[in-house]
Structures are given as structure tokens and as C-alpha cells.
Amino acid sequence: MIEVNLLPGGKKRTPRGRRKRAIGPRRRKISADRWMLGAGVIIIIALGYVLYQYLQTGGRIESLTLEIEQAARDSTQLAEVIGQIENLRARRDSIAQKVALLQEIDGDRYVWAHMMDEVARALPDYTWLTGLLQISEEGALGFEITGKSGNNLALTRFMENLEASPFIRNVTLITTQQILETGEDGADRMVNDFTLQGLYEVPPPEILETVPLFGSRLP
């Protein structure tokens, strides 16, 4: 059916139903385009983030690989240094054992020198010795002294002096008797002929003055 607008300047009215149908499809199109654009932006951002993480991970892997290689080289060098230190320690222990053995031998070598020195220190006036012998008593190093004294007081003092020595212990009077002794002037005198026995004693370390075999101590 044909409609004619008889009013001058009048405009043809469009039915409401048609107007809604003409506008409706445009709104749906614009909304769909926005969703597509947003989804594209998100995808681009996600791809950029993944690419960034990939590049970062690759750099970290390369850095860790270099650190592992350096650690392996350092470990090899450290193993060599440890081996050298162990060799030096073994040599030090061997030298220390030899030095200890030498000191032990050296200490025993001068036992009799100490003994004779202590006996000479202990000898009082009017007393002289005729013999000094080494004897063994229950595994200990012992000695026997024979001599003569002008009187009993001198003999007693000699025994006390021997006991006071840090190198001597267990001094015992074995025999004593008076005998007639002719002096250098030809006069006869009564003297005490005696026999003493004693044991060697290792003195405390704090009273000894020792000198090391080497100028510097071992580390």
C-alpha cells in the first residue's frame, strides 16, 4: 500500500518497529568488535610475557651453566690443594715422630751425665768415692756407690743430699764398717767404708731447661 504525505515540508514517518530493527544490529556489531579487540590485546600481552619469560629463562640458564663450569674448575683446584695439604701433614707427622724418637734417645743418652753431676753435687767434705756402678732393679735404672767418709755425720749428709736431687730416689745404705786407712802423710786413721744404692728418677718437666733440636717449632 502506497502512503503519500500531503503536508508541505512533512517527513515520512518511519514506523517504530522498523526504527528499532534498523538500530539494533549496529549496537550488537560494535559490542562484538570491542570484545574481539580486547581479546586480541590480551593475547598479544600474554605472548609478550611468555616471550619475555623465555628470554629471561634462557639468560639464567646460560648464567647458571657458566657458574657450574666455574665451580667445577674451582673444585678441581681445591682438590689439588687439599691433596698437597694432606701430603704436607703426612710429612709433618713423620718428621714429628722422628724428632720425638731422637729426643727420647737423646734424653736417655744423658742420664748418666745427670747422675754423675748430681752425685758430685751431693758429695760433702771428708767423703770420697771409690766406685759408681749401674744396676737394674725391677726394670728401673739403678746405681751403686762405694766410698769412704771421715765420720758418720758426713755419710748421713751425703745420703740426704742424694735424696734431695730430682734425679735420684730410694737411696739405701747397704753396708758400712770402720776400717783403718793410711793417709798420704803416712798416718793411720779410722774411716767409714760404705756402700749405697739408689734409683734414677725422671724429674718433673718444669724444672728442666731443654733446648729444641731445631731452631723453629714444627707447625
PDB file of C-alpha atoms in Angstrom:
ATOM      1  CA  MET A   1       0.000   0.000   0.000  1.00  0.00           C
ATOM      2  CA  ILE A   2       1.332   3.429  -1.014  1.00  0.00           C
ATOM      3  CA  GLU A   3       1.268   6.281   1.519  1.00  0.00           C
ATOM      4  CA  VAL A   4       1.530   9.924   0.409  1.00  0.00           C
ATOM      5  CA  ASN A   5       2.475  12.800   2.699  1.00  0.00           C
ATOM      6  CA  LEU A   6       0.190  15.702   1.726  1.00  0.00           C
ATOM      7  CA  LEU A   7       1.681  18.157   4.270  1.00  0.00           C
ATOM      8  CA  PRO A   8       4.276  20.555   2.858  1.00  0.00           C
ATOM      9  CA  GLY A   9       7.704  20.061   4.401  1.00  0.00           C
ATOM     10  CA  GLY A  10       6.499  16.979   6.120  1.00  0.00           C
ATOM     11  CA  LYS A  11       8.685  13.994   6.537  1.00  0.00           C
ATOM     12  CA  LYS A  12       7.837  10.462   6.090  1.00  0.00           C
ATOM     13  CA  ARG A  13       7.455   8.744   9.393  1.00  0.00           C
ATOM     14  CA  THR A  14       9.122   5.548   9.939  1.00  0.00           C
ATOM     15  CA  PRO A  15       7.246   3.018  11.955  1.00  0.00           C
ATOM     16  CA  ARG A  16       8.613   2.416  15.404  1.00  0.00           C
ATOM     17  CA  GLY A  17       9.051  -1.193  14.769  1.00  0.00           C
ATOM     18  CA  ARG A  18      11.261  -0.574  11.758  1.00  0.00           C
ATOM     19  CA  ARG A  19      13.357   2.005  13.597  1.00  0.00           C
ATOM     20  CA  LYS A  20      14.194  -0.459  16.282  1.00  0.00           C
ATOM     21  CA  ARG A  21      15.120  -3.084  13.782  1.00  0.00           C
ATOM     22  CA  ALA A  22      17.409  -0.639  11.937  1.00  0.00           C
ATOM     23  CA  ILE A  23      19.281   0.420  15.101  1.00  0.00           C
ATOM     24  CA  GLY A  24      19.516  -2.976  16.812  1.00  0.00           C
ATOM     25  CA  PRO A  25      22.040  -4.730  14.546  1.00  0.00           C
ATOM     26  CA  ARG A  26      24.565  -1.817  14.735  1.00  0.00           C
ATOM     27  CA  ARG A  27      24.830  -1.992  18.566  1.00  0.00           C
ATOM     28  CA  ARG A  28      25.494  -5.694  18.528  1.00  0.00           C
ATOM     29  CA  LYS A  29      28.222  -5.259  15.918  1.00  0.00           C
ATOM     30  CA  ILE A  30      30.025  -2.546  17.907  1.00  0.00           C
ATOM     31  CA  SER A  31      29.890  -4.641  21.127  1.00  0.00           C
ATOM     32  CA  ALA A  32      31.313  -7.682  19.354  1.00  0.00           C
ATOM     33  CA  ASP A  33      34.158  -5.621  17.880  1.00  0.00           C
ATOM     34  CA  ARG A  34      35.126  -4.384  21.342  1.00  0.00           C
ATOM     35  CA  TRP A  35      35.277  -7.915  22.699  1.00  0.00           C
ATOM     36  CA  MET A  36      37.423  -9.041  19.794  1.00  0.00           C
ATOM     37  CA  LEU A  37      39.762  -6.078  20.253  1.00  0.00           C
ATOM     38  CA  GLY A  38      40.108  -6.750  23.994  1.00  0.00           C
ATOM     39  CA  ALA A  39      40.774 -10.426  23.397  1.00  0.00           C
ATOM     40  CA  GLY A  40      43.446  -9.563  20.815  1.00  0.00           C
ATOM     41  CA  VAL A  41      45.160  -7.179  23.220  1.00  0.00           C
ATOM     42  CA  ILE A  42      45.167  -9.833  25.959  1.00  0.00           C
ATOM     43  CA  ILE A  43      46.600 -12.418  23.584  1.00  0.00           C
ATOM     44  CA  ILE A  44      49.333 -10.006  22.481  1.00  0.00           C
ATOM     45  CA  ILE A  45      50.193  -9.190  26.117  1.00  0.00           C
ATOM     46  CA  ALA A  46      50.268 -12.893  27.003  1.00  0.00           C
ATOM     47  CA  LEU A  47      52.532 -13.691  24.063  1.00  0.00           C
ATOM     48  CA  GLY A  48      54.856 -10.828  25.029  1.00  0.00           C
ATOM     49  CA  TYR A  49      55.003 -12.046  28.621  1.00  0.00           C
ATOM     50  CA  VAL A  50      55.747 -15.605  27.504  1.00  0.00           C
ATOM     51  CA  LEU A  51      58.474 -14.349  25.165  1.00  0.00           C
ATOM     52  CA  TYR A  52      59.965 -12.214  27.971  1.00  0.00           C
ATOM     53  CA  GLN A  53      59.981 -15.152  30.376  1.00  0.00           C
ATOM     54  CA  TYR A  54      61.556 -17.374  27.717  1.00  0.00           C
ATOM     55  CA  LEU A  55      64.342 -14.878  27.111  1.00  0.00           C
ATOM     56  CA  GLN A  56      64.864 -14.383  30.851  1.00  0.00           C
ATOM     57  CA  THR A  57      64.959 -18.142  31.463  1.00  0.00           C
ATOM     58  CA  GLY A  58      67.451 -18.616  28.652  1.00  0.00           C
ATOM     59  CA  GLY A  59      69.715 -15.967  30.163  1.00  0.00           C
ATOM     60  CA  ARG A  60      69.501 -17.535  33.605  1.00  0.00           C
ATOM     61  CA  ILE A  61      70.257 -20.991  32.207  1.00  0.00           C
ATOM     62  CA  GLU A  62      73.346 -19.644  30.442  1.00  0.00           C
ATOM     63  CA  SER A  63      74.470 -17.844  33.608  1.00  0.00           C
ATOM     64  CA  LEU A  64      73.940 -20.957  35.733  1.00  0.00           C
ATOM     65  CA  THR A  65      75.840 -23.038  33.198  1.00  0.00           C
ATOM     66  CA  LEU A  66      78.815 -20.682  33.442  1.00  0.00           C
ATOM     67  CA  GLU A  67      78.651 -20.764  37.243  1.00  0.00           C
ATOM     68  CA  ILE A  68      78.571 -24.575  37.232  1.00  0.00           C
ATOM     69  CA  GLU A  69      81.590 -24.729  34.942  1.00  0.00           C
ATOM     70  CA  GLN A  70      83.473 -22.261  37.160  1.00  0.00           C
ATOM     71  CA  ALA A  71      82.514 -24.234  40.269  1.00  0.00           C
ATOM     72  CA  ALA A  72      83.801 -27.420  38.615  1.00  0.00           C
ATOM     73  CA  ARG A  73      87.136 -25.751  37.865  1.00  0.00           C
ATOM     74  CA  ASP A  74      87.359 -24.388  41.406  1.00  0.00           C
ATOM     75  CA  SER A  75      86.534 -27.835  42.786  1.00  0.00           C
ATOM     76  CA  THR A  76      89.364 -29.377  40.772  1.00  0.00           C
ATOM     77  CA  GLN A  77      91.818 -26.768  42.013  1.00  0.00           C
ATOM     78  CA  LEU A  78      90.580 -27.184  45.582  1.00  0.00           C
ATOM     79  CA  ALA A  79      91.037 -30.961  45.362  1.00  0.00           C
ATOM     80  CA  GLU A  80      94.643 -30.429  44.249  1.00  0.00           C
ATOM     81  CA  VAL A  81      95.290 -28.005  47.123  1.00  0.00           C
ATOM     82  CA  ILE A  82      93.721 -30.436  49.616  1.00  0.00           C
ATOM     83  CA  GLY A  83      95.947 -33.211  48.293  1.00  0.00           C
ATOM     84  CA  GLN A  84      99.037 -31.052  48.742  1.00  0.00           C
ATOM     85  CA  ILE A  85      97.963 -30.152  52.286  1.00  0.00           C
ATOM     86  CA  GLU A  86      97.451 -33.828  53.150  1.00  0.00           C
ATOM     87  CA  ASN A  87     100.918 -34.638  51.828  1.00  0.00           C
ATOM     88  CA  LEU A  88     102.425 -31.841  53.916  1.00  0.00           C
ATOM     89  CA  ARG A  89     100.584 -33.073  57.013  1.00  0.00           C
ATOM     90  CA  ALA A  90     101.831 -36.606  56.430  1.00  0.00           C
ATOM     91  CA  ARG A  91     105.401 -35.322  56.119  1.00  0.00           C
ATOM     92  CA  ARG A  92     104.952 -33.186  59.243  1.00  0.00           C
ATOM     93  CA  ASP A  93     103.689 -36.178  61.249  1.00  0.00           C
ATOM     94  CA  SER A  94     106.584 -38.318  60.017  1.00  0.00           C
ATOM     95  CA  ILE A  95     109.111 -35.632  60.977  1.00  0.00           C
ATOM     96  CA  ALA A  96     107.433 -35.169  64.364  1.00  0.00           C
ATOM     97  CA  GLN A  97     107.712 -38.903  65.077  1.00  0.00           C
ATOM     98  CA  LYS A  98     111.393 -38.889  64.159  1.00  0.00           C
ATOM     99  CA  VAL A  99     112.045 -35.834  66.323  1.00  0.00           C
ATOM    100  CA  ALA A 100     110.244 -37.444  69.271  1.00  0.00           C
ATOM    101  CA  LEU A 101     112.358 -40.586  68.840  1.00  0.00           C
ATOM    102  CA  LEU A 102     115.546 -38.535  68.689  1.00  0.00           C
ATOM    103  CA  GLN A 103     114.561 -36.605  71.800  1.00  0.00           C
ATOM    104  CA  GLU A 104     113.847 -39.836  73.641  1.00  0.00           C
ATOM    105  CA  ILE A 105     117.203 -41.287  72.626  1.00  0.00           C
ATOM    106  CA  ASP A 106     118.909 -38.008  73.450  1.00  0.00           C
ATOM    107  CA  GLY A 107     117.267 -37.896  76.870  1.00  0.00           C
ATOM    108  CA  ASP A 108     118.379 -41.420  77.759  1.00  0.00           C
ATOM    109  CA  ARG A 109     121.866 -40.749  76.485  1.00  0.00           C
ATOM    110  CA  TYR A 110     122.474 -38.075  79.116  1.00  0.00           C
ATOM    111  CA  VAL A 111     121.029 -39.997  82.067  1.00  0.00           C
ATOM    112  CA  TRP A 112     124.421 -40.950  83.421  1.00  0.00           C
ATOM    113  CA  ALA A 113     125.772 -37.478  82.871  1.00  0.00           C
ATOM    114  CA  HIS A 114     122.970 -36.166  85.092  1.00  0.00           C
ATOM    115  CA  MET A 115     123.579 -38.935  87.626  1.00  0.00           C
ATOM    116  CA  MET A 116     127.283 -38.225  87.936  1.00  0.00           C
ATOM    117  CA  ASP A 117     126.642 -34.497  88.167  1.00  0.00           C
ATOM    118  CA  GLU A 118     124.080 -34.966  90.960  1.00  0.00           C
ATOM    119  CA  VAL A 119     126.363 -37.345  92.872  1.00  0.00           C
ATOM    120  CA  ALA A 120     129.207 -34.845  92.635  1.00  0.00           C
ATOM    121  CA  ARG A 121     126.903 -32.052  93.905  1.00  0.00           C
ATOM    122  CA  ALA A 122     125.776 -34.185  96.849  1.00  0.00           C
ATOM    123  CA  LEU A 123     129.287 -35.173  97.970  1.00  0.00           C
ATOM    124  CA  PRO A 124     130.124 -33.402 101.276  1.00  0.00           C
ATOM    125  CA  ASP A 125     133.504 -32.682 102.833  1.00  0.00           C
ATOM    126  CA  TYR A 126     135.544 -35.562 104.252  1.00  0.00           C
ATOM    127  CA  THR A 127     133.884 -38.009 101.821  1.00  0.00           C
ATOM    128  CA  TRP A 128     135.279 -39.574  98.685  1.00  0.00           C
ATOM    129  CA  LEU A 129     134.052 -42.231  96.253  1.00  0.00           C
ATOM    130  CA  THR A 130     135.738 -45.411  95.103  1.00  0.00           C
ATOM    131  CA  GLY A 131     133.122 -46.660  92.610  1.00  0.00           C
ATOM    132  CA  LEU A 132     129.868 -45.899  90.756  1.00  0.00           C
ATOM    133  CA  LEU A 133     128.160 -48.830  89.045  1.00  0.00           C
ATOM    134  CA  GLN A 134     124.904 -49.262  87.096  1.00  0.00           C
ATOM    135  CA  ILE A 135     122.488 -51.903  88.376  1.00  0.00           C
ATOM    136  CA  SER A 136     118.907 -52.876  87.478  1.00  0.00           C
ATOM    137  CA  GLU A 137     116.097 -53.168  89.997  1.00  0.00           C
ATOM    138  CA  GLU A 138     112.625 -54.262  88.848  1.00  0.00           C
ATOM    139  CA  GLY A 139     113.064 -52.678  85.442  1.00  0.00           C
ATOM    140  CA  ALA A 140     114.203 -49.346  86.850  1.00  0.00           C
ATOM    141  CA  LEU A 141     117.619 -47.866  86.269  1.00  0.00           C
ATOM    142  CA  GLY A 142     119.622 -48.172  89.468  1.00  0.00           C
ATOM    143  CA  PHE A 143     123.106 -47.384  90.660  1.00  0.00           C
ATOM    144  CA  GLU A 144     125.532 -48.451  93.403  1.00  0.00           C
ATOM    145  CA  ILE A 145     128.028 -46.137  95.066  1.00  0.00           C
ATOM    146  CA  THR A 146     131.007 -47.247  97.107  1.00  0.00           C
ATOM    147  CA  GLY A 147     133.130 -44.824  99.049  1.00  0.00           C
ATOM    148  CA  LYS A 148     134.605 -43.724 102.336  1.00  0.00           C
ATOM    149  CA  SER A 149     133.796 -40.950 104.799  1.00  0.00           C
ATOM    150  CA  GLY A 150     135.669 -39.471 107.714  1.00  0.00           C
ATOM    151  CA  ASN A 151     132.712 -39.892 110.091  1.00  0.00           C
ATOM    152  CA  ASN A 152     129.084 -40.939 110.290  1.00  0.00           C
ATOM    153  CA  LEU A 153     127.847 -37.355 110.038  1.00  0.00           C
ATOM    154  CA  ALA A 154     129.444 -36.916 106.611  1.00  0.00           C
ATOM    155  CA  LEU A 155     127.864 -40.170 105.392  1.00  0.00           C
ATOM    156  CA  THR A 156     124.418 -39.100 106.630  1.00  0.00           C
ATOM    157  CA  ARG A 157     124.723 -35.721 104.925  1.00  0.00           C
ATOM    158  CA  PHE A 158     125.770 -37.430 101.684  1.00  0.00           C
ATOM    159  CA  MET A 159     122.646 -39.630 101.723  1.00  0.00           C
ATOM    160  CA  GLU A 160     120.383 -36.635 102.447  1.00  0.00           C
ATOM    161  CA  ASN A 161     121.903 -34.659  99.584  1.00  0.00           C
ATOM    162  CA  LEU A 162     121.344 -37.572  97.209  1.00  0.00           C
ATOM    163  CA  GLU A 163     117.661 -37.845  98.222  1.00  0.00           C
ATOM    164  CA  ALA A 164     117.200 -34.113  97.646  1.00  0.00           C
ATOM    165  CA  SER A 165     118.191 -34.488  93.992  1.00  0.00           C
ATOM    166  CA  PRO A 166     115.259 -34.587  91.493  1.00  0.00           C
ATOM    167  CA  PHE A 167     117.107 -37.288  89.541  1.00  0.00           C
ATOM    168  CA  ILE A 168     117.598 -39.751  92.433  1.00  0.00           C
ATOM    169  CA  ARG A 169     115.226 -41.642  94.742  1.00  0.00           C
ATOM    170  CA  ASN A 170     115.223 -44.562  97.182  1.00  0.00           C
ATOM    171  CA  VAL A 171     118.785 -44.081  98.485  1.00  0.00           C
ATOM    172  CA  THR A 172     119.611 -47.001 100.777  1.00  0.00           C
ATOM    173  CA  LEU A 173     122.652 -47.767 102.932  1.00  0.00           C
ATOM    174  CA  ILE A 174     123.703 -51.333 102.080  1.00  0.00           C
ATOM    175  CA  THR A 175     126.852 -51.752 104.149  1.00  0.00           C
ATOM    176  CA  THR A 176     129.049 -49.668 106.390  1.00  0.00           C
ATOM    177  CA  GLN A 177     132.074 -50.534 108.511  1.00  0.00           C
ATOM    178  CA  GLN A 178     135.013 -48.833 110.051  1.00  0.00           C
ATOM    179  CA  ILE A 179     138.418 -49.581 108.600  1.00  0.00           C
ATOM    180  CA  LEU A 180     141.917 -48.323 109.181  1.00  0.00           C
ATOM    181  CA  GLU A 181     143.038 -46.076 106.354  1.00  0.00           C
ATOM    182  CA  THR A 182     146.599 -44.873 105.846  1.00  0.00           C
ATOM    183  CA  GLY A 183     146.703 -41.281 104.644  1.00  0.00           C
ATOM    184  CA  GLU A 184     149.157 -39.617 102.274  1.00  0.00           C
ATOM    185  CA  ASP A 185     151.130 -38.382 105.261  1.00  0.00           C
ATOM    186  CA  GLY A 186     151.588 -41.990 106.418  1.00  0.00           C
ATOM    187  CA  ALA A 187     149.282 -41.671 109.398  1.00  0.00           C
ATOM    188  CA  ASP A 188     146.618 -44.274 110.084  1.00  0.00           C
ATOM    189  CA  ARG A 189     143.028 -43.085 110.542  1.00  0.00           C
ATOM    190  CA  MET A 190     139.687 -44.818 111.133  1.00  0.00           C
ATOM    191  CA  VAL A 191     137.178 -44.162 108.293  1.00  0.00           C
ATOM    192  CA  ASN A 192     133.755 -45.488 107.354  1.00  0.00           C
ATOM    193  CA  ASP A 193     133.734 -47.705 104.310  1.00  0.00           C
ATOM    194  CA  PHE A 194     130.164 -47.685 102.860  1.00  0.00           C
ATOM    195  CA  THR A 195     128.016 -48.953 100.008  1.00  0.00           C
ATOM    196  CA  LEU A 196     124.881 -47.099  98.843  1.00  0.00           C
ATOM    197  CA  GLN A 197     122.242 -47.982  96.288  1.00  0.00           C
ATOM    198  CA  GLY A 198     119.577 -45.824  94.636  1.00  0.00           C
ATOM    199  CA  LEU A 199     117.325 -45.460  91.592  1.00  0.00           C
ATOM    200  CA  TYR A 200     117.264 -42.966  88.764  1.00  0.00           C
ATOM    201  CA  GLU A 201     114.127 -40.799  88.656  1.00  0.00           C
ATOM    202  CA  VAL A 202     112.827 -38.775  85.724  1.00  0.00           C
ATOM    203  CA  PRO A 203     112.480 -35.222  87.063  1.00  0.00           C
ATOM    204  CA  PRO A 204     109.357 -33.069  86.535  1.00  0.00           C
ATOM    205  CA  PRO A 205     109.438 -31.231  83.175  1.00  0.00           C
ATOM    206  CA  GLU A 206     109.025 -27.796  84.791  1.00  0.00           C
ATOM    207  CA  ILE A 207     112.418 -27.966  86.499  1.00  0.00           C
ATOM    208  CA  LEU A 208     114.312 -28.931  83.359  1.00  0.00           C
ATOM    209  CA  GLU A 209     115.729 -26.473  80.871  1.00  0.00           C
ATOM    210  CA  THR A 210     115.649 -28.086  77.422  1.00  0.00           C
ATOM    211  CA  VAL A 211     116.837 -26.827  74.048  1.00  0.00           C
ATOM    212  CA  PRO A 212     114.919 -27.888  70.890  1.00  0.00           C
ATOM    213  CA  LEU A 213     116.760 -29.821  68.229  1.00  0.00           C
ATOM    214  CA  PHE A 214     115.668 -27.336  65.558  1.00  0.00           C
ATOM    215  CA  GLY A 215     115.614 -23.580  65.569  1.00  0.00           C
ATOM    216  CA  SER A 216     111.852 -23.321  64.937  1.00  0.00           C
ATOM    217  CA  ARG A 217     108.965 -25.484  66.064  1.00  0.00           C
ATOM    218  CA  LEU A 218     107.034 -27.616  63.643  1.00  0.00           C
ATOM    219  CA  PRO A 219     103.584 -26.208  62.636  1.00  0.00           C
TER     220      PRO A 219
END
